[in-house]
mmCIF file as Biopython writes it, N, C-alpha, C and O atoms, coordinates in Angstrom:
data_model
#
loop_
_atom_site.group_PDB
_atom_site.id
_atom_site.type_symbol
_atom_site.label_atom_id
_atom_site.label_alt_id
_atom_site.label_comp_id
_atom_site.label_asym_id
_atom_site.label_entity_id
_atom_site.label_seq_id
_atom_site.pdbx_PDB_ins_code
_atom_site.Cartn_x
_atom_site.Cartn_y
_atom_site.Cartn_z
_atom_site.occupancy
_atom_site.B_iso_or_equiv
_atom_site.auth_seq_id
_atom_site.auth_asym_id
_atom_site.pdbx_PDB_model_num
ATOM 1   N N  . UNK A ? 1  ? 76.002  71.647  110.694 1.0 0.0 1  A 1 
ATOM 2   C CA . UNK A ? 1  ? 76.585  72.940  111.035 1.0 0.0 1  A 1 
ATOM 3   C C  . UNK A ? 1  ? 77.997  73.049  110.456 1.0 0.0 1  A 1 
ATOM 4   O O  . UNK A ? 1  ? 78.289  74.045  109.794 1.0 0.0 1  A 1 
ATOM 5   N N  . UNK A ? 2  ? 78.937  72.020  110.685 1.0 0.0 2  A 1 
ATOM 6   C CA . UNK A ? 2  ? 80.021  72.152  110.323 1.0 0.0 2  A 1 
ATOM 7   C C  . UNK A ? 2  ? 80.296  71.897  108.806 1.0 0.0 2  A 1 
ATOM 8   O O  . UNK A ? 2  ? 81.434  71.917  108.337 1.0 0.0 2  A 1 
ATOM 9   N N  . UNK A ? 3  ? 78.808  71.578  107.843 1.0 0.0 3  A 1 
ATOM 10  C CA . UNK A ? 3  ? 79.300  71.546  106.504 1.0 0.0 3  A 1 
ATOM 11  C C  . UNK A ? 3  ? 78.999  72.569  106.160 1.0 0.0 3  A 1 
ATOM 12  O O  . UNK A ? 3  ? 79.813  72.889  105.294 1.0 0.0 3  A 1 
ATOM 13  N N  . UNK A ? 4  ? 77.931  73.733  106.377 1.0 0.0 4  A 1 
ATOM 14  C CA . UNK A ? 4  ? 77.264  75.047  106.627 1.0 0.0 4  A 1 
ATOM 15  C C  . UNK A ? 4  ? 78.912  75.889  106.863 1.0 0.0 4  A 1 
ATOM 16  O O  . UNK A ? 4  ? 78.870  77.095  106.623 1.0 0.0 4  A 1 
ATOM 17  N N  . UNK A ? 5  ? 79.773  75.540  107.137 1.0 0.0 5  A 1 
ATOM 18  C CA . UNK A ? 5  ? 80.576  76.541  107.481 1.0 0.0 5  A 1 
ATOM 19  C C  . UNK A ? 5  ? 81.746  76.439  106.705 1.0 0.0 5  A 1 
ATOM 20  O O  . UNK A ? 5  ? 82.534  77.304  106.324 1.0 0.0 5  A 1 
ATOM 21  N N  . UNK A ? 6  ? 81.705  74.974  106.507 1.0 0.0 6  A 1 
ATOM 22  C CA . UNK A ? 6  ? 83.065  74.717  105.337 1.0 0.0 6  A 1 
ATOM 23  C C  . UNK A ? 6  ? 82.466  75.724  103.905 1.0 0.0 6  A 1 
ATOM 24  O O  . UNK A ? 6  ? 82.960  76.784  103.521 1.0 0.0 6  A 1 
ATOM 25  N N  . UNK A ? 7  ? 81.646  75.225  103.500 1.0 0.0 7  A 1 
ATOM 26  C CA . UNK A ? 7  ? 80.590  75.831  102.328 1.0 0.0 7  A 1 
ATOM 27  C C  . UNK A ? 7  ? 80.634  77.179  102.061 1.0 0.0 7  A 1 
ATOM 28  O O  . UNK A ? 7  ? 80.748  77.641  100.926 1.0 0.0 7  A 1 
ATOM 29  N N  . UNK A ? 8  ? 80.504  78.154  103.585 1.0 0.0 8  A 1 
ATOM 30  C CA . UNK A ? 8  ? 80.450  79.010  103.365 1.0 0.0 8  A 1 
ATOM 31  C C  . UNK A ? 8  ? 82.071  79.947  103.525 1.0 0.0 8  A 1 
ATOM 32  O O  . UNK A ? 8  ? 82.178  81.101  103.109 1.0 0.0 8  A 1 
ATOM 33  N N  . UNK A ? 9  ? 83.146  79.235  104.153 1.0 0.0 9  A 1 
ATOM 34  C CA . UNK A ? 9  ? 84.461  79.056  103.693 1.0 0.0 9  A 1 
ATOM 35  C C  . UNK A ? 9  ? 84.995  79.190  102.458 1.0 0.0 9  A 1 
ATOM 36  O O  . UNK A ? 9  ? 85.888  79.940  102.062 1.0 0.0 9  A 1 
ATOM 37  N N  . UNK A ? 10 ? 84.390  78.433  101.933 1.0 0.0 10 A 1 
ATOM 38  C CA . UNK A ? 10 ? 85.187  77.770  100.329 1.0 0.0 10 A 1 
ATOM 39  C C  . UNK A ? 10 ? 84.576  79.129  99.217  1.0 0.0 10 A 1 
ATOM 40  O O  . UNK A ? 10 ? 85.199  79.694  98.318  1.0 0.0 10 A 1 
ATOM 41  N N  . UNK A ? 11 ? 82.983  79.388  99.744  1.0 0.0 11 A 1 
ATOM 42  C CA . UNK A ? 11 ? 82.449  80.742  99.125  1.0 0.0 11 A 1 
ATOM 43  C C  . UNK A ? 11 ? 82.820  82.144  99.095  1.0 0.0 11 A 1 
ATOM 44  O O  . UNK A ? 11 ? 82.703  82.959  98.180  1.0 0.0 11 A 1 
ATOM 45  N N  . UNK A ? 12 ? 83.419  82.308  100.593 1.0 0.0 12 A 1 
ATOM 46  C CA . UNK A ? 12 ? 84.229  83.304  100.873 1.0 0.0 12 A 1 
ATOM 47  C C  . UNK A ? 12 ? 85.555  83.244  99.730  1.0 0.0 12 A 1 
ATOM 48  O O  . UNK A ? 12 ? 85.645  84.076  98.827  1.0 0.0 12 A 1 
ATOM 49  N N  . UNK A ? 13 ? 86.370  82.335  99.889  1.0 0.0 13 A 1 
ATOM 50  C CA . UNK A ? 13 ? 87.958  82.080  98.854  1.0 0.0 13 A 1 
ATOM 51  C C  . UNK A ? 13 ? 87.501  82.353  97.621  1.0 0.0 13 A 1 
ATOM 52  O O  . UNK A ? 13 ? 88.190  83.104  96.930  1.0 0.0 13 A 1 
ATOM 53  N N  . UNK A ? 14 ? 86.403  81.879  97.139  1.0 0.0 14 A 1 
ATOM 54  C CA . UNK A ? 14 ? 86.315  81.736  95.599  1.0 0.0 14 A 1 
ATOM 55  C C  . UNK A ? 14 ? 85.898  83.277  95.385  1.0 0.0 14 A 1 
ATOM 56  O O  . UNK A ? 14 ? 86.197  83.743  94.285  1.0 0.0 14 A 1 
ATOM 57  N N  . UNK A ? 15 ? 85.479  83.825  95.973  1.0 0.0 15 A 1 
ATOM 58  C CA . UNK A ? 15 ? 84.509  85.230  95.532  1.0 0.0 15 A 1 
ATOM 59  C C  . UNK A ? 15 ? 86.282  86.238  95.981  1.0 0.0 15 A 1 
ATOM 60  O O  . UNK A ? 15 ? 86.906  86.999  95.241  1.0 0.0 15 A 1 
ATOM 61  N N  . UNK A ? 16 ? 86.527  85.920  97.054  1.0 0.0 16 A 1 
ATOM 62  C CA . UNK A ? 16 ? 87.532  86.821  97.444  1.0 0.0 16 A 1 
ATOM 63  C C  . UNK A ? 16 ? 89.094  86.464  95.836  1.0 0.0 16 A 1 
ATOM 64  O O  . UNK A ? 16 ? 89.956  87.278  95.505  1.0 0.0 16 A 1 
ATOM 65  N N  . UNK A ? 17 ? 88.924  85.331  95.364  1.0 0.0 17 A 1 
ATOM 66  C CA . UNK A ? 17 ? 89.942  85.396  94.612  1.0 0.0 17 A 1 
ATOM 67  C C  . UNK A ? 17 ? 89.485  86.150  93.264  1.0 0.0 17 A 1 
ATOM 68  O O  . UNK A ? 17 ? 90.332  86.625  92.508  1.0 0.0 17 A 1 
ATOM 69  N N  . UNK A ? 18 ? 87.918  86.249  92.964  1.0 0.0 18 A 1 
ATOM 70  C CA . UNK A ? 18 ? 87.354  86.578  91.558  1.0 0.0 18 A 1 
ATOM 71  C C  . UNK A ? 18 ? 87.417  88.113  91.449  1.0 0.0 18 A 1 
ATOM 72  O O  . UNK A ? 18 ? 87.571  88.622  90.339  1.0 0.0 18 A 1 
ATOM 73  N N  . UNK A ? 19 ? 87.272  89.080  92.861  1.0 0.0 19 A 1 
ATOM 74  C CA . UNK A ? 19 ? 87.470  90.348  93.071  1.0 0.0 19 A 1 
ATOM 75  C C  . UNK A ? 19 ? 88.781  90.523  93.254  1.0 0.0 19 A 1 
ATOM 76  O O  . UNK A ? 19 ? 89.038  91.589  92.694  1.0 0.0 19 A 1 
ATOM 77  N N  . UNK A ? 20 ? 89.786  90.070  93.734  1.0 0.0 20 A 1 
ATOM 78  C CA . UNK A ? 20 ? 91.577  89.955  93.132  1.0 0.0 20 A 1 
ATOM 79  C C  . UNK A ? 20 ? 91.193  90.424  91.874  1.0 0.0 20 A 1 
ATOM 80  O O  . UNK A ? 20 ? 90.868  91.586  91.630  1.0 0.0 20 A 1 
ATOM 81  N N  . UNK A ? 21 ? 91.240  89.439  91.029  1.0 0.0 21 A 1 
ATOM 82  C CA . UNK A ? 21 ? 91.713  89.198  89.676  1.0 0.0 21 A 1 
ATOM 83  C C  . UNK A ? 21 ? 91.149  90.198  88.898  1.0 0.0 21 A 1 
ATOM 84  O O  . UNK A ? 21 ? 91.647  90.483  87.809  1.0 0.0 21 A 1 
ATOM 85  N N  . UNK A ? 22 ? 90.132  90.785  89.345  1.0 0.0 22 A 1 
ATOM 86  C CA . UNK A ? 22 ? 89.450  92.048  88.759  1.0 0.0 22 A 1 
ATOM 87  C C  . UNK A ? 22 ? 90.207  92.811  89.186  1.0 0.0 22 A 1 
ATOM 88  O O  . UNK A ? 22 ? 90.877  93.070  88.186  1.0 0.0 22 A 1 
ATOM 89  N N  . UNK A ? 23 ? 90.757  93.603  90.284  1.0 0.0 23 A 1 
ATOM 90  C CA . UNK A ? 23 ? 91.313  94.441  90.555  1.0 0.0 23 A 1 
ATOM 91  C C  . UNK A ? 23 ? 92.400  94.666  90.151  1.0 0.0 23 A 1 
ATOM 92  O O  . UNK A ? 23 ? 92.931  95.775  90.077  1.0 0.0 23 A 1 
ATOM 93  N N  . UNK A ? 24 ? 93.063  93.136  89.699  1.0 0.0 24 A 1 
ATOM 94  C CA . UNK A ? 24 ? 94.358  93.134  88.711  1.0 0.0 24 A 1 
ATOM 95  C C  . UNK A ? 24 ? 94.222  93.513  87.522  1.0 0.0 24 A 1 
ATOM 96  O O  . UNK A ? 24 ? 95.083  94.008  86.796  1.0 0.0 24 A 1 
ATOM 97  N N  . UNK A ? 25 ? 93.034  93.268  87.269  1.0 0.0 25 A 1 
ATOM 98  C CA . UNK A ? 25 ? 92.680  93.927  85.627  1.0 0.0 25 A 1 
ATOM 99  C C  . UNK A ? 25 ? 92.889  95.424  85.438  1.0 0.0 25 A 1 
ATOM 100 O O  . UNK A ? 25 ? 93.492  95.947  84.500  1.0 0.0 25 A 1 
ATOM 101 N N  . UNK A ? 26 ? 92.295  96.045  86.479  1.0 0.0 26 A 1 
ATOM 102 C CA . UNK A ? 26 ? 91.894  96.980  86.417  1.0 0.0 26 A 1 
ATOM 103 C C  . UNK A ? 26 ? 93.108  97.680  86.681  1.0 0.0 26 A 1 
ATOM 104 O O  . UNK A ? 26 ? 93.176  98.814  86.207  1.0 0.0 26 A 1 
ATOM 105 N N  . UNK A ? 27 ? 94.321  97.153  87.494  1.0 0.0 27 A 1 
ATOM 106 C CA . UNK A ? 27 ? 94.989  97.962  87.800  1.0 0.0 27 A 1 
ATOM 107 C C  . UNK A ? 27 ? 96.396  97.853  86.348  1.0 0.0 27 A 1 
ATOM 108 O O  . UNK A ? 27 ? 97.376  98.596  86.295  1.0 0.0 27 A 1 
ATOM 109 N N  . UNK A ? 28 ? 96.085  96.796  85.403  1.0 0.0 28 A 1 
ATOM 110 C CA . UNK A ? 28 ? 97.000  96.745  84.327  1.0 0.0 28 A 1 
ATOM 111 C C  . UNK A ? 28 ? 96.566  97.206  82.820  1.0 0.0 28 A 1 
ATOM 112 O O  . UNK A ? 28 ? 97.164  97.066  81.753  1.0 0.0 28 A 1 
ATOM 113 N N  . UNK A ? 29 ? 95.321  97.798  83.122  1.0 0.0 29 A 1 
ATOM 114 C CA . UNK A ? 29 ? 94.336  98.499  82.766  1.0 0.0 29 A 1 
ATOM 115 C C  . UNK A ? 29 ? 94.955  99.769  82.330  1.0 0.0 29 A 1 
ATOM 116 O O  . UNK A ? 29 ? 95.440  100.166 81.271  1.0 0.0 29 A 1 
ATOM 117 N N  . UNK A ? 30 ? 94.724  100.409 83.830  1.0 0.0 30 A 1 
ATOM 118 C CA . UNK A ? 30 ? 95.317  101.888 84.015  1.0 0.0 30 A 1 
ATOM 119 C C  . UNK A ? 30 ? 96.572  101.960 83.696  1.0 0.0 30 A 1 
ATOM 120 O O  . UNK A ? 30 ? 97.026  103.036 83.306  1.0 0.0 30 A 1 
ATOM 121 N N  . UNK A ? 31 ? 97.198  101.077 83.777  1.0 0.0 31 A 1 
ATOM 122 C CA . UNK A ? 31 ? 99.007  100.921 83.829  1.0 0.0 31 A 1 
ATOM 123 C C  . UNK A ? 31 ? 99.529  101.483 85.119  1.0 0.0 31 A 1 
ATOM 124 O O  . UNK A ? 31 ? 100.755 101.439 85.223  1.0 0.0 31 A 1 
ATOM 125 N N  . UNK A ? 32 ? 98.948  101.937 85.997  1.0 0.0 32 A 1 
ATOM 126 C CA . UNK A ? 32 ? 99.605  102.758 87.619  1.0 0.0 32 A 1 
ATOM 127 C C  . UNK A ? 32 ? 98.473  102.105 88.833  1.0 0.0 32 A 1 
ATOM 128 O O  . UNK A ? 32 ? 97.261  102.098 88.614  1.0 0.0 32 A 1 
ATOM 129 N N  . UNK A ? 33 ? 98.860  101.765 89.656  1.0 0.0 33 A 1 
ATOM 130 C CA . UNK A ? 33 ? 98.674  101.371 90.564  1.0 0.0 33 A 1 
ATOM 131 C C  . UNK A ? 33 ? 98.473  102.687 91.513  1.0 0.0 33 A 1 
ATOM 132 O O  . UNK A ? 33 ? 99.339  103.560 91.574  1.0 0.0 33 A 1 
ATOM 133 N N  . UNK A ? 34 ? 97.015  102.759 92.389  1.0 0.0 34 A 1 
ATOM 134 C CA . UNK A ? 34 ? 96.705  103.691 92.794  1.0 0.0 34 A 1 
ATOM 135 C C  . UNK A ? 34 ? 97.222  103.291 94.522  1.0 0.0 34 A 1 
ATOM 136 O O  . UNK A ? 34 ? 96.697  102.301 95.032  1.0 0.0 34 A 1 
ATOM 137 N N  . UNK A ? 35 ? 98.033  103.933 95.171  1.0 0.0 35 A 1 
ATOM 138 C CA . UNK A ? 35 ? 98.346  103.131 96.368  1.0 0.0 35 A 1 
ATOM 139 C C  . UNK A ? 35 ? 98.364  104.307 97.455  1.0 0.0 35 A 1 
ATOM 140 O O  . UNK A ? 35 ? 99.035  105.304 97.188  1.0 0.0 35 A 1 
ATOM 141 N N  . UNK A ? 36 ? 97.701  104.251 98.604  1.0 0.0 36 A 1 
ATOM 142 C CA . UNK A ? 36 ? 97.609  105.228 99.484  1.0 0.0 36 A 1 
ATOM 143 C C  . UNK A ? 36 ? 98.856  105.304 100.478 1.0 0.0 36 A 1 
ATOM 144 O O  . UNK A ? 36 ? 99.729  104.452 100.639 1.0 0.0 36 A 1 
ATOM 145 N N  . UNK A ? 37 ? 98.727  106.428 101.045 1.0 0.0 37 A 1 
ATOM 146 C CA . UNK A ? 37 ? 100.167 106.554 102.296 1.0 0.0 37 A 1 
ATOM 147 C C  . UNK A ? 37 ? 99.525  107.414 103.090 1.0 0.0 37 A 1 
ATOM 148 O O  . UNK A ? 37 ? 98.609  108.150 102.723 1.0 0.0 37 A 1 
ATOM 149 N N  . UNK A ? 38 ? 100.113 107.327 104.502 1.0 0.0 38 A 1 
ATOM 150 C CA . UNK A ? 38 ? 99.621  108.821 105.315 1.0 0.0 38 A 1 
ATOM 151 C C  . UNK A ? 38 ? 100.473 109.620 104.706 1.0 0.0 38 A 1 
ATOM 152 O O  . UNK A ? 38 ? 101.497 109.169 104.193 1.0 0.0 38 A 1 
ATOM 153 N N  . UNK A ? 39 ? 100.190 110.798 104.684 1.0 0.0 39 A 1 
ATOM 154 C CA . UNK A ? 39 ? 101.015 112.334 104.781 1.0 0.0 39 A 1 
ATOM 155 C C  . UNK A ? 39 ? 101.966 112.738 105.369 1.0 0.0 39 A 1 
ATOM 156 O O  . UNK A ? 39 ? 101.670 112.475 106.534 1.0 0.0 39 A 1 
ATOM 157 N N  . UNK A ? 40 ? 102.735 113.113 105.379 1.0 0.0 40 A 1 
ATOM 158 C CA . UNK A ? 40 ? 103.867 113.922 106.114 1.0 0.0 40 A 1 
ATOM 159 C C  . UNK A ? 40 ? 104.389 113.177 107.732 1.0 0.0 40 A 1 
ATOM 160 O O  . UNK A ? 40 ? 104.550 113.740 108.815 1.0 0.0 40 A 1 
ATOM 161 N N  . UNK A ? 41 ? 104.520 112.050 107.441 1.0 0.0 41 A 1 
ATOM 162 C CA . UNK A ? 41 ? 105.115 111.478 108.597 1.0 0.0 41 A 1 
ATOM 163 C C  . UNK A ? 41 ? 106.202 111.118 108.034 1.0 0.0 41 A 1 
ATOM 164 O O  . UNK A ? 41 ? 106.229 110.356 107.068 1.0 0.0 41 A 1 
ATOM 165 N N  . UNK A ? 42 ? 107.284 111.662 108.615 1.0 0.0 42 A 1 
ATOM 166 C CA . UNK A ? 42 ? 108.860 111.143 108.930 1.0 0.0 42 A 1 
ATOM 167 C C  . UNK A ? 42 ? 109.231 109.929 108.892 1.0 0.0 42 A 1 
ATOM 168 O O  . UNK A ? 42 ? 109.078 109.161 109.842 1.0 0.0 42 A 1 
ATOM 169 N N  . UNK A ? 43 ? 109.782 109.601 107.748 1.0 0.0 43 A 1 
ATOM 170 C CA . UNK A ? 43 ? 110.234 108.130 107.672 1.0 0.0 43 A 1 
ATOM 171 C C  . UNK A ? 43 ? 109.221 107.085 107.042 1.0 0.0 43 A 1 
ATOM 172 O O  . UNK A ? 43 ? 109.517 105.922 106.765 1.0 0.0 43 A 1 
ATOM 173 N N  . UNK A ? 44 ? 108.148 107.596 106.884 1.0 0.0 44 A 1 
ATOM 174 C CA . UNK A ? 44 ? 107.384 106.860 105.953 1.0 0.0 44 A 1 
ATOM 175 C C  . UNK A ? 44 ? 106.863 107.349 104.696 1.0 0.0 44 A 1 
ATOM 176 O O  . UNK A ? 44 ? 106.796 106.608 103.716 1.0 0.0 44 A 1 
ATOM 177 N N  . UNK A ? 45 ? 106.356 108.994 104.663 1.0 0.0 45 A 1 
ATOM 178 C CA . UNK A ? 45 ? 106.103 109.202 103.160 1.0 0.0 45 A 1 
ATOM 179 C C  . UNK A ? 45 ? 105.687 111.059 103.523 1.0 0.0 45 A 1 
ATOM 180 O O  . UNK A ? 45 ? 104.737 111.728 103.930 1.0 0.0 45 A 1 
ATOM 181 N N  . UNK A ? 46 ? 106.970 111.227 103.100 1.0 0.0 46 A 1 
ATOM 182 C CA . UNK A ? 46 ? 107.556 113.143 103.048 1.0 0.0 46 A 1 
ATOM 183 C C  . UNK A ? 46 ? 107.707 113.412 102.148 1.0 0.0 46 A 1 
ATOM 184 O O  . UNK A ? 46 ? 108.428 112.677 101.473 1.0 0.0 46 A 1 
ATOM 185 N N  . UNK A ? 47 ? 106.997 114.939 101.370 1.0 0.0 47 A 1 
ATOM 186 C CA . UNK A ? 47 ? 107.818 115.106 100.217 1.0 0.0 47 A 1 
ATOM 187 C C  . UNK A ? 47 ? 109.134 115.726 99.931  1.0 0.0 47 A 1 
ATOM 188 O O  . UNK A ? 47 ? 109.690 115.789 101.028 1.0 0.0 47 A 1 
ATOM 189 N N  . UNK A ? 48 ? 109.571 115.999 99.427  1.0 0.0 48 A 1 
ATOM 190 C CA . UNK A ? 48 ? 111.359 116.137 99.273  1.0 0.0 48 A 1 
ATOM 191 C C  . UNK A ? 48 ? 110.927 117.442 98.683  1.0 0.0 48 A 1 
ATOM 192 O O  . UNK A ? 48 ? 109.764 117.753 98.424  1.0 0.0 48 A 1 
ATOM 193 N N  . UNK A ? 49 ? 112.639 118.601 98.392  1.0 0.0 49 A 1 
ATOM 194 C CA . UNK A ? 49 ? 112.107 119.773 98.291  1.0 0.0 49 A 1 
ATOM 195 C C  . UNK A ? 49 ? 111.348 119.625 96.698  1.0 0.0 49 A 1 
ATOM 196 O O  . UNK A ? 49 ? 110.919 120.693 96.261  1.0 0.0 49 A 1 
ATOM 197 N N  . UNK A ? 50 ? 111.213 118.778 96.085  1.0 0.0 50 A 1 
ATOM 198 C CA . UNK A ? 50 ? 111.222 118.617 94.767  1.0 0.0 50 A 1 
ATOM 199 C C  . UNK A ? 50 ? 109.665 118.389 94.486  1.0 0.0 50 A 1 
ATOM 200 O O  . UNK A ? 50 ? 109.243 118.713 93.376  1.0 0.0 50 A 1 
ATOM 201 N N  . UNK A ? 51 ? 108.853 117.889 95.361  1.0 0.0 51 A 1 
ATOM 202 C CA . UNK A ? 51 ? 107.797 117.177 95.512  1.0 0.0 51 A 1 
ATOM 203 C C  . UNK A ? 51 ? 107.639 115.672 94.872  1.0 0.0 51 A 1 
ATOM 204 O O  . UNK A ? 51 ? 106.781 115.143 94.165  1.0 0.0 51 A 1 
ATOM 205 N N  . UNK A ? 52 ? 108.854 115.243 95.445  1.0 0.0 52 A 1 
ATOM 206 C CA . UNK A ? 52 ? 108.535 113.945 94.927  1.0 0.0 52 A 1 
ATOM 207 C C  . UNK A ? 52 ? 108.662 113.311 96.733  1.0 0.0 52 A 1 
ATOM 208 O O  . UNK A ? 52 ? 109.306 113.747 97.686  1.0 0.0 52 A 1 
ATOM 209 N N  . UNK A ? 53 ? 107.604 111.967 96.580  1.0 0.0 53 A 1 
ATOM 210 C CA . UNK A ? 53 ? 107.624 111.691 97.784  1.0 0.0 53 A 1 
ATOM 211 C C  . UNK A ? 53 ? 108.507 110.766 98.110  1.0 0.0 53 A 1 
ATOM 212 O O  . UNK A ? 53 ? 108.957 110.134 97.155  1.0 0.0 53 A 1 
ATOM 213 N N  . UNK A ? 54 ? 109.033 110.392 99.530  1.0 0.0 54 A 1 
ATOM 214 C CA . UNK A ? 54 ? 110.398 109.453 100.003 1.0 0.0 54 A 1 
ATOM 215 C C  . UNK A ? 54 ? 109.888 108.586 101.386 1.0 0.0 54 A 1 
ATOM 216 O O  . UNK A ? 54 ? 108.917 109.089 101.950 1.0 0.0 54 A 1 
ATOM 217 N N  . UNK A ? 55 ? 110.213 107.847 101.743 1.0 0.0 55 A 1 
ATOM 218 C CA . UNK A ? 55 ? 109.686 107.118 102.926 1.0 0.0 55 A 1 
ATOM 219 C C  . UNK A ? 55 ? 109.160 105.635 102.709 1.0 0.0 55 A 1 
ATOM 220 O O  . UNK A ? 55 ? 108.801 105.238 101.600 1.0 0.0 55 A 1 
ATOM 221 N N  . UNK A ? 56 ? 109.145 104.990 103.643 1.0 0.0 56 A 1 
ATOM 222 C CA . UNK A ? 56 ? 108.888 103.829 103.847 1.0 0.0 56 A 1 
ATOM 223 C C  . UNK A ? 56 ? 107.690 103.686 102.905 1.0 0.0 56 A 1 
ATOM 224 O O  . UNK A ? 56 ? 107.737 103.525 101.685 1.0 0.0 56 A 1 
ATOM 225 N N  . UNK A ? 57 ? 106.616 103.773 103.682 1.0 0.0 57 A 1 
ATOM 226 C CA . UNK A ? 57 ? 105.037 103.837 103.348 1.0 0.0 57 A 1 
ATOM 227 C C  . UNK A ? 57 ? 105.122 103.902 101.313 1.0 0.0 57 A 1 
ATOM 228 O O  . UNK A ? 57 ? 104.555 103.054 100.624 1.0 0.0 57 A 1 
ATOM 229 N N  . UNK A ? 58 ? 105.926 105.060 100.729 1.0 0.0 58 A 1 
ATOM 230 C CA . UNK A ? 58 ? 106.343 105.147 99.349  1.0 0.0 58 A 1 
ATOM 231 C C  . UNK A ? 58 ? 106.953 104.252 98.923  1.0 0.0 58 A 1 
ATOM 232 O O  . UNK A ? 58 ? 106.421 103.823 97.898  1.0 0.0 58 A 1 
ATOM 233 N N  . UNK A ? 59 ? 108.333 103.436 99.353  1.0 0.0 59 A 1 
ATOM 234 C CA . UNK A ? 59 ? 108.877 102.464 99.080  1.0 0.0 59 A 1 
ATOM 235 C C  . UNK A ? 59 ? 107.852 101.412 98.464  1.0 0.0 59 A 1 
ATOM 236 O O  . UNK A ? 59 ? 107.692 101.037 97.302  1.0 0.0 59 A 1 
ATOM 237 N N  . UNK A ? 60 ? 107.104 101.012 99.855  1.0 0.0 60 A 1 
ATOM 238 C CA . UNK A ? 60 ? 106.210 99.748  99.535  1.0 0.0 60 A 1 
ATOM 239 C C  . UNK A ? 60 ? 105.619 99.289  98.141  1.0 0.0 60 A 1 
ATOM 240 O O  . UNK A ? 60 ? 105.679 98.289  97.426  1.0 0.0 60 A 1 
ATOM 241 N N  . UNK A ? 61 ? 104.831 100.913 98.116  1.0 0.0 61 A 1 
ATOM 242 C CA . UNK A ? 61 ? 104.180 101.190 96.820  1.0 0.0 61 A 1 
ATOM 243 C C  . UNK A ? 61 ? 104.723 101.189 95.429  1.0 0.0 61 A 1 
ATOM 244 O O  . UNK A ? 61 ? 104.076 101.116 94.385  1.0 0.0 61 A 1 
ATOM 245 N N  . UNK A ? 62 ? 106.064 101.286 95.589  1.0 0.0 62 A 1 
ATOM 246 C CA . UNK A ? 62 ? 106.688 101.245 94.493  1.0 0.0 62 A 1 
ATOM 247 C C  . UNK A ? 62 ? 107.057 99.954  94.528  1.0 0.0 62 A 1 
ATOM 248 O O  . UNK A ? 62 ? 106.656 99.495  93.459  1.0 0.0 62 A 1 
ATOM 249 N N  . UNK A ? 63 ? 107.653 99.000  95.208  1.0 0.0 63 A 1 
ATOM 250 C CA . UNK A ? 63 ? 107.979 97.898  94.915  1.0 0.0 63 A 1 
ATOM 251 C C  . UNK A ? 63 ? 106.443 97.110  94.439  1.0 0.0 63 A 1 
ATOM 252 O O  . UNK A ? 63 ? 106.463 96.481  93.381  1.0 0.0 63 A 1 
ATOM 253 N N  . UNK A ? 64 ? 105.397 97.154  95.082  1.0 0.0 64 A 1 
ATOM 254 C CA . UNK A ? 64 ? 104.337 96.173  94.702  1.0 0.0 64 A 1 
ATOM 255 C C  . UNK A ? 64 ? 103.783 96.807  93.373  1.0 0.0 64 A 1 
ATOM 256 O O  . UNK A ? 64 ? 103.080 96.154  92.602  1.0 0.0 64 A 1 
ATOM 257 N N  . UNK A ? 65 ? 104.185 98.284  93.120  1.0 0.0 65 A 1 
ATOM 258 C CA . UNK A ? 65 ? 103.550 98.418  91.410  1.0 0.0 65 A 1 
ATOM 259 C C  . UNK A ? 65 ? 104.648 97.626  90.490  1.0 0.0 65 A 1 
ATOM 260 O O  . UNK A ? 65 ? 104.277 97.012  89.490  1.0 0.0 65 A 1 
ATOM 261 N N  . UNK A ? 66 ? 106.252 97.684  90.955  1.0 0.0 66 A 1 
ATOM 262 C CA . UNK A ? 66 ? 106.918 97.253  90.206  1.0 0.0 66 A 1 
ATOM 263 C C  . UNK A ? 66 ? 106.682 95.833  89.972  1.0 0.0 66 A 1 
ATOM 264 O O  . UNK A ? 66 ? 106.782 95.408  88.821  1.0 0.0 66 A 1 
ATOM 265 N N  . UNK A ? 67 ? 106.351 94.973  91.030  1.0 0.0 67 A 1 
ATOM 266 C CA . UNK A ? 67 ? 106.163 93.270  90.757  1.0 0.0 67 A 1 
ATOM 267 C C  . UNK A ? 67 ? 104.587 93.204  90.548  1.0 0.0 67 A 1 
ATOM 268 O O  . UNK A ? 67 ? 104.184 92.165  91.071  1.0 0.0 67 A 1 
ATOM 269 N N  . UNK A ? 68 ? 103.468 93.987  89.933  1.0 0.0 68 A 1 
ATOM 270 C CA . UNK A ? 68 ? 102.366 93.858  89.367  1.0 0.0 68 A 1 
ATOM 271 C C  . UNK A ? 68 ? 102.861 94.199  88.223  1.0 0.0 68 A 1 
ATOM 272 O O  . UNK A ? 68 ? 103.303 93.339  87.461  1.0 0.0 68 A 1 
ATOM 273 N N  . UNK A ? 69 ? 102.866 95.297  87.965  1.0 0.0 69 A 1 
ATOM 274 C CA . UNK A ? 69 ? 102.985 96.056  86.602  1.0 0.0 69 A 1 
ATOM 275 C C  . UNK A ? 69 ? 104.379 95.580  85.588  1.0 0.0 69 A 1 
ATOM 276 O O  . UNK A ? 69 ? 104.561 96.119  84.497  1.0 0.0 69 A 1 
#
């Protein structure tokens, strides 16, 4: 039982790192990183009168396209 579970452990990591690395492809691929936010909540991701968006939730997204891309 308990080698049944290491096994299927180690299967989980390896498959979960091979769909990463695709998704990295894909996202240096496109050159933009597609990254979601909620809507119109205060302090996390509002648009400005300009329509550009500001907030936390936006921040994030920009820092993790900047250290992928």
């Amino acid at each position: 039982m308990k080698k049944t579970l290491i096994s299927a452990a180690v299967l989980m990591v390896a498959m979960t790192g091979t769909a990463m690395a695709g998704t990295l492809e894909t996202v240096k691929e496109r050159d933009a990183l597609q990254c979601g936010v909620t809507s119109g909540v205060p302090g996390f991701s509002v648009p400005d009168d300009q329509g550009n968006w500001k907030g936390l939730d936006v921040d994030v997204c920009r820092a993790v396209a900047a250290a992928v891309l």
